[in-house]
PDB file of C-alpha atoms in Angstrom:
ATOM      1  CA  UNK N  92       8.703  -2.193 -13.032  1.00 53.00           C
ATOM      2  CA  UNK N  93       9.281  -0.159  -9.926  1.00 56.00           C
ATOM      3  CA  UNK N  94       7.395  -1.646  -7.018  1.00 81.00           C
ATOM      4  CA  UNK N  95       6.719  -0.242  -3.581  1.00 92.00           C
ATOM      5  CA  UNK N  96       5.412  -2.816  -1.152  1.00 95.00           C
ATOM      6  CA  UNK N  97       3.766  -1.736   2.054  1.00 97.00           C
ATOM      7  CA  UNK N  98       3.127  -4.075   4.952  1.00 96.00           C
ATOM      8  CA  UNK N  99       1.003  -4.970   6.661  1.00 97.00           C
ATOM      9  CA  UNK N 100      -1.911  -4.194   4.385  1.00 96.00           C
ATOM     10  CA  UNK N 101      -4.255  -3.882   7.386  1.00 97.00           C
ATOM     11  CA  UNK N 102      -3.530  -3.390  11.081  1.00 97.00           C
ATOM     12  CA  UNK N 103      -5.997  -3.104  13.918  1.00 97.00           C
ATOM     13  CA  UNK N 104      -4.657  -2.596  17.445  1.00 96.00           C
ATOM     14  CA  UNK N 105      -5.722  -1.230  20.814  1.00 97.00           C
ATOM     15  CA  UNK N 106      -5.100   2.327  21.854  1.00 97.00           C
ATOM     16  CA  UNK N 107      -1.830   2.633  23.790  1.00 97.00           C
ATOM     17  CA  UNK N 108       0.021  -0.087  21.881  1.00 97.00           C
ATOM     18  CA  UNK N 109       3.080   0.442  19.704  1.00 98.00           C
ATOM     19  CA  UNK N 110       3.252  -0.497  16.022  1.00 98.00           C
ATOM     20  CA  UNK N 111       5.537  -0.408  13.006  1.00 98.00           C
ATOM     21  CA  UNK N 112       4.594  -0.355   9.327  1.00 98.00           C
ATOM     22  CA  UNK N 113       6.970  -0.848   6.435  1.00 98.00           C
ATOM     23  CA  UNK N 114       7.618   0.347   2.912  1.00 98.00           C
ATOM     24  CA  UNK N 115       9.996  -1.834   0.886  1.00 96.00           C
ATOM     25  CA  UNK N 116      11.454  -1.997  -2.596  1.00 93.00           C
ATOM     26  CA  UNK N 117      14.354  -3.523  -4.475  1.00 90.00           C
ATOM     27  CA  UNK N 118      15.211  -0.117  -5.981  1.00 91.00           C
ATOM     28  CA  UNK N 119      17.286   2.689  -4.512  1.00 92.00           C
ATOM     29  CA  UNK N 120      15.540   6.035  -4.097  1.00 91.00           C
ATOM     30  CA  UNK N 121      16.770   9.575  -3.774  1.00 91.00           C
ATOM     31  CA  UNK N 122      14.013  10.312  -1.257  1.00 93.00           C
ATOM     32  CA  UNK N 123      10.851   8.862   0.225  1.00 95.00           C
ATOM     33  CA  UNK N 124       7.667  10.499   1.460  1.00 96.00           C
ATOM     34  CA  UNK N 125       5.078   9.320   4.003  1.00 98.00           C
ATOM     35  CA  UNK N 126       1.473  10.493   3.843  1.00 98.00           C
ATOM     36  CA  UNK N 127      -1.578   9.858   6.024  1.00 98.00           C
ATOM     37  CA  UNK N 128      -5.060   9.820   4.525  1.00 97.00           C
ATOM     38  CA  UNK N 129      -8.091  10.040   6.802  1.00 94.00           C
ATOM     39  CA  UNK N 130     -11.542   8.906   5.644  1.00 90.00           C
ATOM     40  CA  UNK N 131     -13.164  11.417   3.299  1.00 90.00           C
ATOM     41  CA  UNK N 132     -10.009  13.490   2.894  1.00 94.00           C
ATOM     42  CA  UNK N 133      -6.948  13.692   0.686  1.00 96.00           C
ATOM     43  CA  UNK N 134      -3.501  12.389   1.701  1.00 97.00           C
ATOM     44  CA  UNK N 135      -1.479  14.754   3.872  1.00 97.00           C
ATOM     45  CA  UNK N 136       2.307  14.769   3.807  1.00 97.00           C
ATOM     46  CA  UNK N 137       3.861  13.709   7.113  1.00 97.00           C
ATOM     47  CA  UNK N 138       7.561  13.656   6.304  1.00 97.00           C
ATOM     48  CA  UNK N 139      10.201  13.372   3.595  1.00 96.00           C
ATOM     49  CA  UNK N 140      13.388  11.389   4.238  1.00 96.00           C
ATOM     50  CA  UNK N 141      16.412  11.878   2.041  1.00 94.00           C
ATOM     51  CA  UNK N 142      19.591  10.463   3.601  1.00 94.00           C
ATOM     52  CA  UNK N 143      20.270   6.751   4.111  1.00 95.00           C
ATOM     53  CA  UNK N 144      19.824   5.880   7.789  1.00 95.00           C
ATOM     54  CA  UNK N 145      17.990   9.127   8.487  1.00 96.00           C
ATOM     55  CA  UNK N 146      15.549   9.171  11.403  1.00 98.00           C
ATOM     56  CA  UNK N 147      12.845  11.827  11.736  1.00 97.00           C
ATOM     57  CA  UNK N 148      10.405  12.247  14.596  1.00 97.00           C
ATOM     58  CA  UNK N 149       6.987  13.812  14.509  1.00 96.00           C
ATOM     59  CA  UNK N 150       5.632  13.643  18.086  1.00 96.00           C
ATOM     60  CA  UNK N 151       4.864   9.917  18.619  1.00 97.00           C
ATOM     61  CA  UNK N 152       5.738   8.987  15.019  1.00 98.00           C
ATOM     62  CA  UNK N 153       9.291   7.922  14.128  1.00 98.00           C
ATOM     63  CA  UNK N 154      10.285   7.561  10.488  1.00 98.00           C
ATOM     64  CA  UNK N 155      13.431   5.805   9.351  1.00 98.00           C
ATOM     65  CA  UNK N 156      15.002   5.594   5.902  1.00 97.00           C
ATOM     66  CA  UNK N 157      17.007   2.418   5.323  1.00 96.00           C
ATOM     67  CA  UNK N 158      20.793   2.696   5.084  1.00 95.00           C
ATOM     68  CA  UNK N 159      20.660   1.592   1.441  1.00 95.00           C
ATOM     69  CA  UNK N 160      17.709   3.920   0.706  1.00 94.00           C
ATOM     70  CA  UNK N 161      15.556   0.999  -0.482  1.00 95.00           C
ATOM     71  CA  UNK N 162      13.099   0.869   2.398  1.00 96.00           C
ATOM     72  CA  UNK N 163      11.535   2.832   5.207  1.00 98.00           C
ATOM     73  CA  UNK N 164       9.627   2.229   8.418  1.00 98.00           C
ATOM     74  CA  UNK N 165       7.115   4.206  10.433  1.00 98.00           C
ATOM     75  CA  UNK N 166       6.876   3.466  14.147  1.00 98.00           C
ATOM     76  CA  UNK N 167       4.039   4.810  16.262  1.00 98.00           C
ATOM     77  CA  UNK N 168       4.406   4.842  20.033  1.00 98.00           C
ATOM     78  CA  UNK N 169       1.329   4.650  22.263  1.00 98.00           C
ATOM     79  CA  UNK N 170      -1.145   4.730  19.381  1.00 97.00           C
ATOM     80  CA  UNK N 171      -4.215   6.943  19.700  1.00 97.00           C
ATOM     81  CA  UNK N 172      -7.582   6.717  17.929  1.00 96.00           C
ATOM     82  CA  UNK N 173      -6.615   9.854  16.012  1.00 95.00           C
ATOM     83  CA  UNK N 174      -3.820   7.863  14.323  1.00 97.00           C
ATOM     84  CA  UNK N 175      -6.436   5.845  12.422  1.00 97.00           C
ATOM     85  CA  UNK N 176      -6.041   6.221   8.673  1.00 97.00           C
ATOM     86  CA  UNK N 177      -4.358   5.010   5.507  1.00 97.00           C
ATOM     87  CA  UNK N 178      -0.565   5.407   5.569  1.00 98.00           C
ATOM     88  CA  UNK N 179       1.026   5.765   2.148  1.00 97.00           C
ATOM     89  CA  UNK N 180       4.669   5.856   1.170  1.00 97.00           C
ATOM     90  CA  UNK N 181       5.734   7.460  -2.106  1.00 95.00           C
ATOM     91  CA  UNK N 182       8.945   7.836  -4.082  1.00 93.00           C
ATOM     92  CA  UNK N 183      10.086   9.646  -7.224  1.00 89.00           C
ATOM     93  CA  UNK N 184       9.526   7.395 -10.257  1.00 86.00           C
ATOM     94  CA  UNK N 185      12.725   5.660 -11.327  1.00 79.00           C
ATOM     95  CA  UNK N 186      14.515   7.447 -14.140  1.00 75.00           C
ATOM     96  CA  UNK N 187      11.978  10.245 -14.247  1.00 74.00           C
ATOM     97  CA  UNK N 188      11.867  13.632 -12.606  1.00 71.00           C
ATOM     98  CA  UNK N 189       8.216  14.393 -13.241  1.00 80.00           C
ATOM     99  CA  UNK N 190       6.159  12.187 -10.952  1.00 86.00           C
ATOM    100  CA  UNK N 191       6.022  10.210  -7.741  1.00 90.00           C
ATOM    101  CA  UNK N 192       4.519   6.771  -7.307  1.00 91.00           C
ATOM    102  CA  UNK N 193       2.589   5.568  -4.297  1.00 94.00           C
ATOM    103  CA  UNK N 194       2.514   2.282  -2.462  1.00 95.00           C
ATOM    104  CA  UNK N 195      -0.856   0.631  -1.853  1.00 94.00           C
ATOM    105  CA  UNK N 196      -0.851   1.726   1.765  1.00 96.00           C
ATOM    106  CA  UNK N 197      -1.369   0.313   5.222  1.00 97.00           C
ATOM    107  CA  UNK N 198      -4.851   0.735   6.651  1.00 97.00           C
ATOM    108  CA  UNK N 199      -4.454   1.364  10.364  1.00 97.00           C
ATOM    109  CA  UNK N 200      -7.351   1.187  12.788  1.00 97.00           C
ATOM    110  CA  UNK N 201      -6.808   2.096  16.438  1.00 97.00           C
ATOM    111  CA  UNK N 202      -9.461   0.703  18.745  1.00 96.00           C
ATOM    112  CA  UNK N 203     -10.517   2.718  21.802  1.00 94.00           C
TER     113      UNK N 203
ATOM    114  CA  UNK C 144      -7.816  29.062   3.777  1.00 64.00           C
ATOM    115  CA  UNK C 145      -8.086  25.881   1.705  1.00 70.00           C
ATOM    116  CA  UNK C 146      -4.817  25.295  -0.158  1.00 93.00           C
ATOM    117  CA  UNK C 147      -6.104  22.891  -2.835  1.00 97.00           C
ATOM    118  CA  UNK C 148      -9.845  22.959  -3.367  1.00 96.00           C
ATOM    119  CA  UNK C 149     -11.821  20.842  -5.774  1.00 96.00           C
ATOM    120  CA  UNK C 150     -15.505  20.833  -6.645  1.00 96.00           C
ATOM    121  CA  UNK C 151     -17.838  19.110  -6.463  1.00 97.00           C
ATOM    122  CA  UNK C 152     -17.113  16.854  -3.484  1.00 96.00           C
ATOM    123  CA  UNK C 153     -19.718  14.323  -4.644  1.00 97.00           C
ATOM    124  CA  UNK C 154     -20.866  13.600  -8.179  1.00 97.00           C
ATOM    125  CA  UNK C 155     -23.566  11.035  -8.920  1.00 97.00           C
ATOM    126  CA  UNK C 156     -24.563  10.691 -12.552  1.00 97.00           C
ATOM    127  CA  UNK C 157     -25.819   8.320 -15.206  1.00 96.00           C
ATOM    128  CA  UNK C 158     -23.647   6.288 -17.533  1.00 96.00           C
ATOM    129  CA  UNK C 159     -23.040   8.106 -20.805  1.00 97.00           C
ATOM    130  CA  UNK C 160     -23.163  11.606 -19.344  1.00 97.00           C
ATOM    131  CA  UNK C 161     -20.379  14.203 -19.552  1.00 97.00           C
ATOM    132  CA  UNK C 162     -19.130  15.862 -16.368  1.00 97.00           C
ATOM    133  CA  UNK C 163     -16.390  18.208 -15.159  1.00 97.00           C
ATOM    134  CA  UNK C 164     -14.420  18.508 -11.934  1.00 98.00           C
ATOM    135  CA  UNK C 165     -12.696  21.768 -11.043  1.00 98.00           C
ATOM    136  CA  UNK C 166      -9.508  22.326  -9.033  1.00 98.00           C
ATOM    137  CA  UNK C 167      -7.815  25.440  -7.748  1.00 97.00           C
ATOM    138  CA  UNK C 168      -4.668  25.897  -5.646  1.00 97.00           C
ATOM    139  CA  UNK C 169      -3.618  29.044  -3.808  1.00 96.00           C
ATOM    140  CA  UNK C 170      -0.129  27.852  -2.883  1.00 96.00           C
ATOM    141  CA  UNK C 171       1.645  29.397  -5.849  1.00 95.00           C
ATOM    142  CA  UNK C 172       2.808  25.960  -6.995  1.00 95.00           C
ATOM    143  CA  UNK C 173       3.994  25.364 -10.549  1.00 93.00           C
ATOM    144  CA  UNK C 174       2.813  21.772 -10.914  1.00 94.00           C
ATOM    145  CA  UNK C 175      -0.683  20.296 -10.637  1.00 95.00           C
ATOM    146  CA  UNK C 176      -1.918  16.709 -10.907  1.00 95.00           C
ATOM    147  CA  UNK C 177      -4.982  14.549 -11.230  1.00 96.00           C
ATOM    148  CA  UNK C 178      -4.984  11.188  -9.445  1.00 96.00           C
ATOM    149  CA  UNK C 179      -7.542   8.392  -9.398  1.00 96.00           C
ATOM    150  CA  UNK C 180      -8.052   6.330  -6.214  1.00 95.00           C
ATOM    151  CA  UNK C 181      -9.912   3.087  -6.743  1.00 91.00           C
ATOM    152  CA  UNK C 182     -12.004   1.109  -4.280  1.00 87.00           C
ATOM    153  CA  UNK C 183      -8.869  -0.611  -2.949  1.00 86.00           C
ATOM    154  CA  UNK C 184      -7.383   2.810  -2.160  1.00 85.00           C
ATOM    155  CA  UNK C 185      -4.652   2.544  -4.798  1.00 90.00           C
ATOM    156  CA  UNK C 186      -3.634   6.074  -5.831  1.00 93.00           C
ATOM    157  CA  UNK C 187      -2.568   6.366  -9.454  1.00 92.00           C
ATOM    158  CA  UNK C 188      -1.487   9.443 -11.372  1.00 93.00           C
ATOM    159  CA  UNK C 189      -3.507  10.382 -14.454  1.00 94.00           C
ATOM    160  CA  UNK C 190      -2.191  13.762 -15.590  1.00 93.00           C
ATOM    161  CA  UNK C 191       0.322  16.401 -14.597  1.00 93.00           C
ATOM    162  CA  UNK C 192       0.687  19.999 -15.728  1.00 93.00           C
ATOM    163  CA  UNK C 193       3.673  22.248 -15.138  1.00 90.00           C
ATOM    164  CA  UNK C 194       3.018  25.955 -15.697  1.00 88.00           C
ATOM    165  CA  UNK C 195      -0.055  25.128 -17.815  1.00 86.00           C
ATOM    166  CA  UNK C 196       1.887  22.653 -19.949  1.00 89.00           C
ATOM    167  CA  UNK C 197       0.900  18.967 -20.003  1.00 89.00           C
ATOM    168  CA  UNK C 198       3.886  16.893 -18.873  1.00 87.00           C
ATOM    169  CA  UNK C 199       2.314  13.571 -17.898  1.00 85.00           C
ATOM    170  CA  UNK C 200      -0.501  11.746 -19.607  1.00 85.00           C
ATOM    171  CA  UNK C 201      -0.588   8.227 -18.216  1.00 85.00           C
ATOM    172  CA  UNK C 202      -2.553   5.506 -19.942  1.00 80.00           C
ATOM    173  CA  UNK C 203      -5.896   7.186 -19.546  1.00 89.00           C
ATOM    174  CA  UNK C 204      -8.811   6.852 -22.013  1.00 91.00           C
ATOM    175  CA  UNK C 205      -9.130   9.930 -24.215  1.00 92.00           C
ATOM    176  CA  UNK C 206     -12.617  10.436 -22.754  1.00 96.00           C
ATOM    177  CA  UNK C 207     -10.676  12.189 -19.988  1.00 96.00           C
ATOM    178  CA  UNK C 208      -9.462  15.650 -20.957  1.00 95.00           C
ATOM    179  CA  UNK C 209      -7.626  17.937 -18.549  1.00 95.00           C
ATOM    180  CA  UNK C 210      -7.466  21.665 -19.045  1.00 94.00           C
ATOM    181  CA  UNK C 211      -5.275  24.239 -17.281  1.00 95.00           C
ATOM    182  CA  UNK C 212      -6.405  27.823 -17.958  1.00 93.00           C
ATOM    183  CA  UNK C 213      -3.653  29.136 -15.677  1.00 93.00           C
ATOM    184  CA  UNK C 214      -1.145  27.604 -13.304  1.00 91.00           C
ATOM    185  CA  UNK C 215      -3.523  27.858 -10.335  1.00 96.00           C
ATOM    186  CA  UNK C 216      -6.293  25.852 -11.995  1.00 96.00           C
ATOM    187  CA  UNK C 217      -6.545  22.359 -13.420  1.00 97.00           C
ATOM    188  CA  UNK C 218      -9.927  21.026 -14.469  1.00 97.00           C
ATOM    189  CA  UNK C 219     -10.892  17.542 -15.590  1.00 97.00           C
ATOM    190  CA  UNK C 220     -13.621  16.869 -18.117  1.00 97.00           C
ATOM    191  CA  UNK C 221     -14.927  13.357 -18.629  1.00 97.00           C
ATOM    192  CA  UNK C 222     -17.020  12.367 -21.662  1.00 96.00           C
ATOM    193  CA  UNK C 223     -19.345   9.391 -21.976  1.00 97.00           C
ATOM    194  CA  UNK C 224     -18.965   8.233 -18.399  1.00 97.00           C
ATOM    195  CA  UNK C 225     -18.684   4.475 -17.818  1.00 96.00           C
ATOM    196  CA  UNK C 226     -19.306   2.340 -14.744  1.00 95.00           C
ATOM    197  CA  UNK C 227     -15.576   1.770 -14.338  1.00 93.00           C
ATOM    198  CA  UNK C 228     -15.010   5.501 -13.909  1.00 95.00           C
ATOM    199  CA  UNK C 229     -16.517   5.308 -10.413  1.00 96.00           C
ATOM    200  CA  UNK C 230     -13.716   6.278  -8.034  1.00 96.00           C
ATOM    201  CA  UNK C 231     -12.387   9.169  -5.989  1.00 97.00           C
ATOM    202  CA  UNK C 232     -10.495  11.729  -8.074  1.00 98.00           C
ATOM    203  CA  UNK C 233      -7.876  13.829  -6.316  1.00 98.00           C
ATOM    204  CA  UNK C 234      -6.301  17.036  -7.458  1.00 97.00           C
ATOM    205  CA  UNK C 235      -2.863  17.860  -6.078  1.00 97.00           C
ATOM    206  CA  UNK C 236      -0.161  20.463  -6.477  1.00 96.00           C
ATOM    207  CA  UNK C 237       3.555  20.704  -5.729  1.00 94.00           C
ATOM    208  CA  UNK C 238       6.219  23.419  -5.935  1.00 92.00           C
ATOM    209  CA  UNK C 239       8.231  21.439  -8.503  1.00 87.00           C
ATOM    210  CA  UNK C 240       7.836  18.247 -10.477  1.00 84.00           C
ATOM    211  CA  UNK C 241       7.878  15.139  -8.273  1.00 81.00           C
ATOM    212  CA  UNK C 242       8.218  17.113  -5.034  1.00 88.00           C
ATOM    213  CA  UNK C 243       5.859  16.432  -2.078  1.00 91.00           C
ATOM    214  CA  UNK C 244       2.239  16.881  -3.032  1.00 94.00           C
ATOM    215  CA  UNK C 245      -0.604  18.851  -1.479  1.00 96.00           C
ATOM    216  CA  UNK C 246      -3.927  17.157  -2.107  1.00 97.00           C
ATOM    217  CA  UNK C 247      -7.500  18.358  -2.282  1.00 97.00           C
ATOM    218  CA  UNK C 248     -10.204  16.454  -0.434  1.00 95.00           C
ATOM    219  CA  UNK C 249     -11.291  14.499  -3.496  1.00 97.00           C
ATOM    220  CA  UNK C 250     -14.362  14.201  -5.713  1.00 98.00           C
ATOM    221  CA  UNK C 251     -16.347  11.015  -5.195  1.00 97.00           C
ATOM    222  CA  UNK C 252     -17.728  10.041  -8.596  1.00 97.00           C
ATOM    223  CA  UNK C 253     -20.468   7.413  -8.723  1.00 96.00           C
ATOM    224  CA  UNK C 254     -21.852   6.205 -12.030  1.00 96.00           C
ATOM    225  CA  UNK C 255     -25.343   4.720 -12.001  1.00 92.00           C
TER     226      UNK C 255
END
């Protein structure tokens, strides 16, 4: 069974601090997506990473795909209250080309 | 302009009733999905249609019946609603199978 593990499950930190959340698996993936879901809304795609070792930046968010394409991290610099939300990673289902599967997410709460 | 819109946003109904949720996308995407998000925020695929053709039917009770009248619409009809059906149901679309998804804002279904 393909498993995507996200850690930590919950994270609550003060505004201005830095943080990193992780998405790990024992499987190799062709690509990996990160989404953010705010309360009362649907998930919104933040980034897709494709190449092992790839780093992508989106303002204060830095995404990295592991060299072996089995894991990924999301680092947020100087967190803001607007970063609060559920962060989900997702990958194409192993051996299938018709769906993606999601991790259980990291619930991030930035305190003012 | 809302890219993926689903109605209603809230649905409160009695056990045993039949209800429908509608979804429309104006992105010109070929593939549409229904996901269920439970109280622990786990997002799980239920159905997927590609150009009006059903391509994924995960282990979902046959009380749930999707219908795609055209590739811009995917509706979900649920018969004989049960307490365990309470969840948030998300519609999504993507340009191709398993590519990054665009989500609607969800339908919050509560069964009394």
